[in-house]
């Protein structure tokens, strides 16, 4: 597969961007916003929570750069994950605490403590923040262990899945999502395996549909339970992890097969929107929380506001020097 992007669209730190992978990022972000907006609806978990977070870890593995040192990995992931995490948590906290004070809600020690602990502890408007620290630690774990033996990350991820299956609370309750990063390693390894054998897949569309289609249907029908990775709840033992892997890997193959049919304007749009993902993920639950305070339940209109308000903010920031710290 060629990863050349149209009109010179390039990520200066990782090379030319893949339109197919960026399209999956866009779809994943939309699914996460939808999941938080319509949380509690019967259709949300079986349709979205079967894949919408795991796919980001799988994509990370698919784009994994071999040969990096652990020090470089920590530095790189800190710049792209931890810096915007800290910037946005300060901004969101300032806004949210000001709103709480204005409406007479107390700002308690426990509330501040939960924000600082991060991970599972940080509730709305910090619902998606756990992902950034968990992804950071998962990447560091993979880099550390692969330098010992190429198969060691797989066993680390497998042990993490077993740990979450037996005692999910102890996994989720480690601060800043450190525990959540361990089972997430298995998804990164899955992406790495697809990259390794991608050249042997001669019919990506058919293969992707066969791989993802039946598993998506089984999840949608409730045969396999959805995953709630923030709570270290991995659904049906082993089966739900396999389902999430299959849907994510199949999704990559399908996206790559269809990428060639996208016109240039659509390619540019996908690349543009994908670059706004971080602020959308870190701001949308603040918007949904504020809408909830104002008495607006989850509807199609609140979904549009929750997605496009952060989208607009991110688009403005992208055109400024602040993009380095916020995007």
Coordinates of C-alpha atoms in Angstrom, one line a residue:
X1 CA 0.0 0.0 0.0
X2 CA 1.2 3.5 -0.8
X3 CA 1.0 6.0 2.1
X4 CA 1.6 9.0 -0.2
X5 CA -0.9 11.7 0.6
X6 CA -2.3 14.2 -1.9
X7 CA -0.9 17.7 -2.4
X8 CA 2.2 17.0 -0.2
X9 CA 0.1 16.4 2.9
X10 CA 2.8 15.1 5.3
X11 CA 3.3 14.6 9.0
X12 CA 6.8 15.9 9.5
X13 CA 7.6 13.5 12.3
X14 CA 6.3 10.3 10.9
X15 CA 6.4 10.8 7.1
X16 CA 3.6 10.8 4.6
X17 CA 0.1 10.3 6.1
X18 CA -2.3 7.5 5.1
X19 CA -5.7 8.8 4.0
X20 CA -7.2 5.4 4.9
X21 CA -5.9 5.4 8.4
X22 CA -6.9 9.0 8.9
X23 CA -10.4 8.1 7.7
X24 CA -10.5 5.5 10.4
X25 CA -9.4 8.1 13.0
X26 CA -12.2 10.4 11.9
X27 CA -14.8 7.6 12.1
X28 CA -13.5 6.6 15.5
X29 CA -13.7 10.1 16.9
X30 CA -17.3 10.5 15.5
X31 CA -18.2 7.2 17.2
X32 CA -16.7 8.3 20.5
X33 CA -18.6 11.6 20.4
X34 CA -21.8 9.7 19.6
X35 CA -21.2 7.2 22.3
X36 CA -20.8 10.0 24.9
X37 CA -23.7 12.0 23.6
X38 CA -26.2 9.1 23.5
X39 CA -24.7 7.1 26.4
X40 CA -27.3 4.8 27.9
X41 CA -29.2 4.3 24.7
X42 CA -29.7 0.6 23.9
X43 CA -28.0 0.8 20.5
X44 CA -24.8 2.6 21.6
X45 CA -22.9 -0.2 23.3
X46 CA -23.4 -3.0 20.7
X47 CA -22.8 -0.7 17.7
X48 CA -19.9 1.5 19.0
X49 CA -18.3 0.0 22.1
X50 CA -17.3 -3.1 20.2
X51 CA -14.6 -1.3 18.3
X52 CA -14.4 2.5 18.6
X53 CA -11.6 2.8 21.2
X54 CA -9.6 -0.4 20.4
X55 CA -9.2 0.8 16.8
X56 CA -7.0 3.7 17.9
X57 CA -4.6 1.3 19.6
X58 CA -4.6 -1.0 16.6
X59 CA -3.9 1.9 14.3
X60 CA -1.0 2.8 16.6
X61 CA 0.5 -0.6 16.1
X62 CA -0.1 -0.6 12.4
X63 CA 1.9 2.6 12.1
X64 CA 4.6 1.5 14.5
X65 CA 8.1 2.7 13.7
X66 CA 10.7 0.0 14.3
X67 CA 14.1 0.8 15.7
X68 CA 13.2 3.7 17.9
X69 CA 14.9 3.9 21.3
X70 CA 12.8 3.9 24.4
X71 CA 14.0 7.4 25.2
X72 CA 12.9 8.7 21.8
X73 CA 9.5 6.9 22.2
X74 CA 8.9 8.6 25.6
X75 CA 9.8 12.0 24.2
X76 CA 7.7 11.5 21.0
X77 CA 4.6 10.3 22.8
X78 CA 5.0 12.9 25.5
X79 CA 4.9 15.6 22.8
X80 CA 1.9 14.2 21.0
X81 CA -0.1 12.9 23.9
X82 CA 0.9 14.3 27.2
X83 CA 1.4 17.9 26.2
X84 CA -2.1 18.4 24.7
X85 CA -3.5 16.3 27.6
X86 CA -2.1 18.8 30.2
X87 CA -2.9 21.9 28.2
X88 CA -6.6 20.9 27.7
X89 CA -7.1 19.5 31.2
X90 CA -6.0 22.9 32.5
X91 CA -8.4 24.8 30.1
X92 CA -11.3 22.4 30.7
X93 CA -10.9 22.4 34.4
X94 CA -10.8 26.3 34.5
X95 CA -14.0 26.4 32.5
X96 CA -15.8 23.6 34.4
X97 CA -14.9 24.8 37.9
X98 CA -16.0 28.3 37.0
X99 CA -19.4 26.9 35.8
X100 CA -19.7 24.8 38.9
X101 CA -19.0 27.9 41.1
X102 CA -21.5 30.0 39.1
X103 CA -24.4 27.4 39.5
X104 CA -23.6 26.7 43.2
X105 CA -22.1 23.2 42.8
X106 CA -19.2 22.6 45.3
X107 CA -15.7 22.1 44.2
X108 CA -14.7 19.3 46.6
X109 CA -11.4 17.8 47.5
X110 CA -12.5 14.5 46.0
X111 CA -13.4 16.2 42.7
X112 CA -9.9 17.7 42.4
X113 CA -8.3 14.5 43.5
X114 CA -10.1 12.5 40.8
X115 CA -9.0 15.0 38.1
X116 CA -5.4 14.6 39.3
X117 CA -5.6 10.8 39.4
X118 CA -6.9 10.7 35.9
X119 CA -7.7 7.5 34.1
X120 CA -10.8 5.8 35.4
X121 CA -11.3 8.4 38.1
X122 CA -11.8 11.3 35.8
X123 CA -15.5 11.5 35.0
X124 CA -17.3 13.9 32.6
X125 CA -16.1 16.4 31.4
X126 CA -12.9 14.4 31.3
X127 CA -14.4 11.2 29.9
X128 CA -11.9 10.7 27.1
X129 CA -8.7 11.8 28.9
X130 CA -7.8 8.4 30.2
X131 CA -7.1 7.3 26.6
X132 CA -4.2 9.7 26.2
X133 CA -2.3 8.6 29.2
X134 CA -3.2 4.9 28.6
X135 CA -1.9 5.1 25.0
X136 CA 1.3 6.8 26.2
X137 CA 2.0 4.1 28.7
X138 CA 1.0 1.3 26.3
X139 CA 3.5 2.6 23.7
X140 CA 6.2 2.8 26.3
X141 CA 5.5 -0.7 27.4
X142 CA 5.7 -2.0 23.9
X143 CA 8.9 -0.2 23.2
X144 CA 10.5 -1.4 26.4
X145 CA 9.5 -5.1 26.0
X146 CA 10.2 -5.4 22.3
X147 CA 13.8 -4.5 22.9
X148 CA 14.0 -7.6 25.1
X149 CA 12.3 -9.9 22.7
X150 CA 10.0 -9.4 19.7
X151 CA 7.3 -11.6 21.2
X152 CA 7.4 -10.2 24.7
X153 CA 4.8 -7.4 24.0
X154 CA 2.3 -10.0 23.0
X155 CA 2.7 -11.9 26.3
X156 CA 2.5 -8.6 28.2
X157 CA -0.8 -7.7 26.4
X158 CA -2.1 -11.2 27.0
X159 CA -1.4 -11.0 30.7
X160 CA -3.1 -7.7 30.7
X161 CA -6.2 -9.2 29.2
X162 CA -6.2 -12.0 31.7
X163 CA -5.7 -9.5 34.6
X164 CA -8.6 -7.4 33.4
X165 CA -10.8 -10.5 33.0
X166 CA -10.1 -11.7 36.5
X167 CA -9.9 -8.3 38.4
X168 CA -10.9 -5.3 36.3
X169 CA -11.2 -3.0 39.2
X170 CA -7.6 -3.3 40.2
X171 CA -6.6 -2.6 36.6
X172 CA -8.9 0.5 36.2
X173 CA -8.0 1.9 39.6
X174 CA -4.3 2.5 38.9
X175 CA -3.8 6.2 38.5
X176 CA -3.4 7.9 35.1
X177 CA -4.5 4.8 33.2
X178 CA -1.3 2.9 33.8
X179 CA -3.2 -0.4 34.4
X180 CA -5.5 0.2 31.4
X181 CA -2.4 0.4 29.2
X182 CA -1.4 -3.2 29.9
X183 CA -4.3 -5.0 28.1
X184 CA -4.3 -2.3 25.5
X185 CA -0.9 -3.6 24.4
X186 CA -2.6 -6.6 22.8
X187 CA -4.3 -4.2 20.4
X188 CA -1.1 -2.5 19.4
X189 CA 0.5 -5.9 18.8
X190 CA -2.5 -6.8 16.6
X191 CA -1.8 -3.7 14.5
X192 CA 1.9 -4.6 14.2
X193 CA 1.0 -8.1 13.0
X194 CA -1.2 -6.8 10.3
X195 CA 1.5 -4.4 9.1
X196 CA 4.1 -7.3 9.1
X197 CA 1.9 -9.5 6.9
X198 CA 0.1 -6.8 5.0
X199 CA 2.0 -7.6 1.8
X200 CA 0.4 -11.1 1.7
X201 CA -3.1 -9.7 1.6
X202 CA -3.9 -9.5 -2.1
X203 CA -7.6 -8.8 -1.8
X204 CA -7.9 -6.3 1.1
X205 CA -11.6 -5.4 0.5
X206 CA -12.8 -9.0 0.5
X207 CA -10.5 -10.0 3.4
X208 CA -11.5 -7.0 5.5
X209 CA -15.2 -7.6 4.9
X210 CA -14.9 -11.3 5.9
X211 CA -12.8 -10.4 8.9
X212 CA -14.8 -7.4 10.2
X213 CA -18.3 -8.0 8.9
X214 CA -19.4 -11.1 10.9
X215 CA -17.7 -9.9 14.1
X216 CA -19.4 -6.5 13.8
X217 CA -22.8 -8.3 13.4
X218 CA -22.2 -10.6 16.3
X219 CA -21.4 -7.6 18.5
X220 CA -24.3 -5.6 17.3
X221 CA -26.6 -8.6 18.0
X222 CA -25.3 -9.0 21.5
X223 CA -23.6 -12.3 21.0
X224 CA -20.3 -10.8 22.2
X225 CA -20.5 -8.1 24.9
X226 CA -19.1 -4.7 24.2
X227 CA -15.9 -3.4 25.8
X228 CA -15.6 -0.5 28.2
X229 CA -11.8 -0.1 28.2
X230 CA -11.9 2.8 30.6
X231 CA -13.3 0.5 33.2
X232 CA -11.1 -2.4 32.1
X233 CA -14.3 -4.3 31.3
X234 CA -13.3 -6.3 28.2
X235 CA -16.7 -7.9 27.6
X236 CA -17.0 -11.6 26.9
X237 CA -13.8 -13.2 28.1
X238 CA -11.3 -13.3 25.1
X239 CA -14.1 -13.3 22.6
X240 CA -14.8 -9.6 22.8
X241 CA -11.1 -8.7 22.5
X242 CA -10.9 -10.9 19.4
X243 CA -14.0 -9.2 18.1
X244 CA -12.5 -5.7 18.6
X245 CA -9.3 -6.8 16.9
X246 CA -11.1 -8.3 14.0
X247 CA -13.3 -5.3 13.4
X248 CA -10.3 -2.9 13.7
X249 CA -8.0 -4.9 11.4
X250 CA -10.7 -5.5 8.9
X251 CA -11.6 -1.8 9.0
X252 CA -8.0 -1.0 8.1
X253 CA -8.1 -3.3 5.1
X254 CA -11.4 -2.0 3.9
X255 CA -10.3 1.6 4.3
X256 CA -7.1 0.9 2.3
X257 CA -9.0 -0.8 -0.4
X258 CA -11.5 2.0 -0.8
X259 CA -8.9 4.8 -0.5
X260 CA -8.1 4.8 -4.2
X261 CA -11.7 5.8 -5.1
X262 CA -11.7 8.9 -3.0
X263 CA -11.4 12.1 -5.1
X264 CA -8.7 14.6 -4.3
X265 CA -11.0 17.0 -2.5
X266 CA -12.3 14.2 -0.2
X267 CA -8.7 13.1 0.6
X268 CA -7.8 16.6 1.6
X269 CA -10.9 16.9 3.7
X270 CA -10.1 13.6 5.5
X271 CA -6.5 14.7 6.2
X272 CA -7.7 18.1 7.5
X273 CA -10.4 16.7 9.8
X274 CA -8.1 14.0 11.2
X275 CA -5.6 16.6 12.3
X276 CA -8.3 18.1 14.5
X277 CA -8.9 14.9 16.4
X278 CA -7.2 15.7 19.7
X279 CA -9.2 18.8 20.6
X280 CA -12.4 17.2 19.6
X281 CA -11.7 14.2 21.8
X282 CA -10.7 16.4 24.8
X283 CA -13.4 19.0 24.5
X284 CA -16.5 17.3 23.4
X285 CA -17.5 16.0 26.8
X286 CA -17.2 19.4 28.3
X287 CA -19.7 20.6 25.7
X288 CA -22.1 17.7 26.4
X289 CA -21.7 18.3 30.1
X290 CA -22.5 22.0 29.7
X291 CA -25.5 21.1 27.6
X292 CA -26.7 18.7 30.2
X293 CA -26.4 21.4 32.9
X294 CA -28.6 23.6 30.7
X295 CA -31.2 20.9 30.5
X296 CA -30.5 19.5 27.0
X297 CA -30.4 15.7 26.9
X298 CA -28.5 13.7 24.2
X299 CA -30.1 14.4 20.9
X300 CA -28.9 14.7 17.3
X301 CA -28.6 18.5 17.9
X302 CA -26.5 18.1 21.0
X303 CA -24.3 15.6 19.1
X304 CA -23.8 18.2 16.3
X305 CA -22.9 20.9 18.8
X306 CA -20.6 18.5 20.8
X307 CA -18.7 17.6 17.6
X308 CA -18.6 20.9 15.7
X309 CA -17.9 23.4 18.5
X310 CA -14.6 21.6 19.3
X311 CA -14.1 21.1 15.5
X312 CA -14.3 24.9 15.0
X313 CA -12.0 25.6 17.9
X314 CA -9.5 23.0 16.6
X315 CA -9.6 24.5 13.1
X316 CA -8.8 27.9 14.4
X317 CA -5.9 26.6 16.6
X318 CA -4.5 24.7 13.6
X319 CA -3.8 28.0 11.9
X320 CA -1.9 29.3 14.9
X321 CA 1.4 28.5 16.6
X322 CA -0.7 27.0 19.4
X323 CA -1.3 23.9 17.3
X324 CA 2.0 22.5 18.6
X325 CA 0.6 22.4 22.2
X326 CA -3.1 21.7 21.5
X327 CA -3.3 19.5 18.4

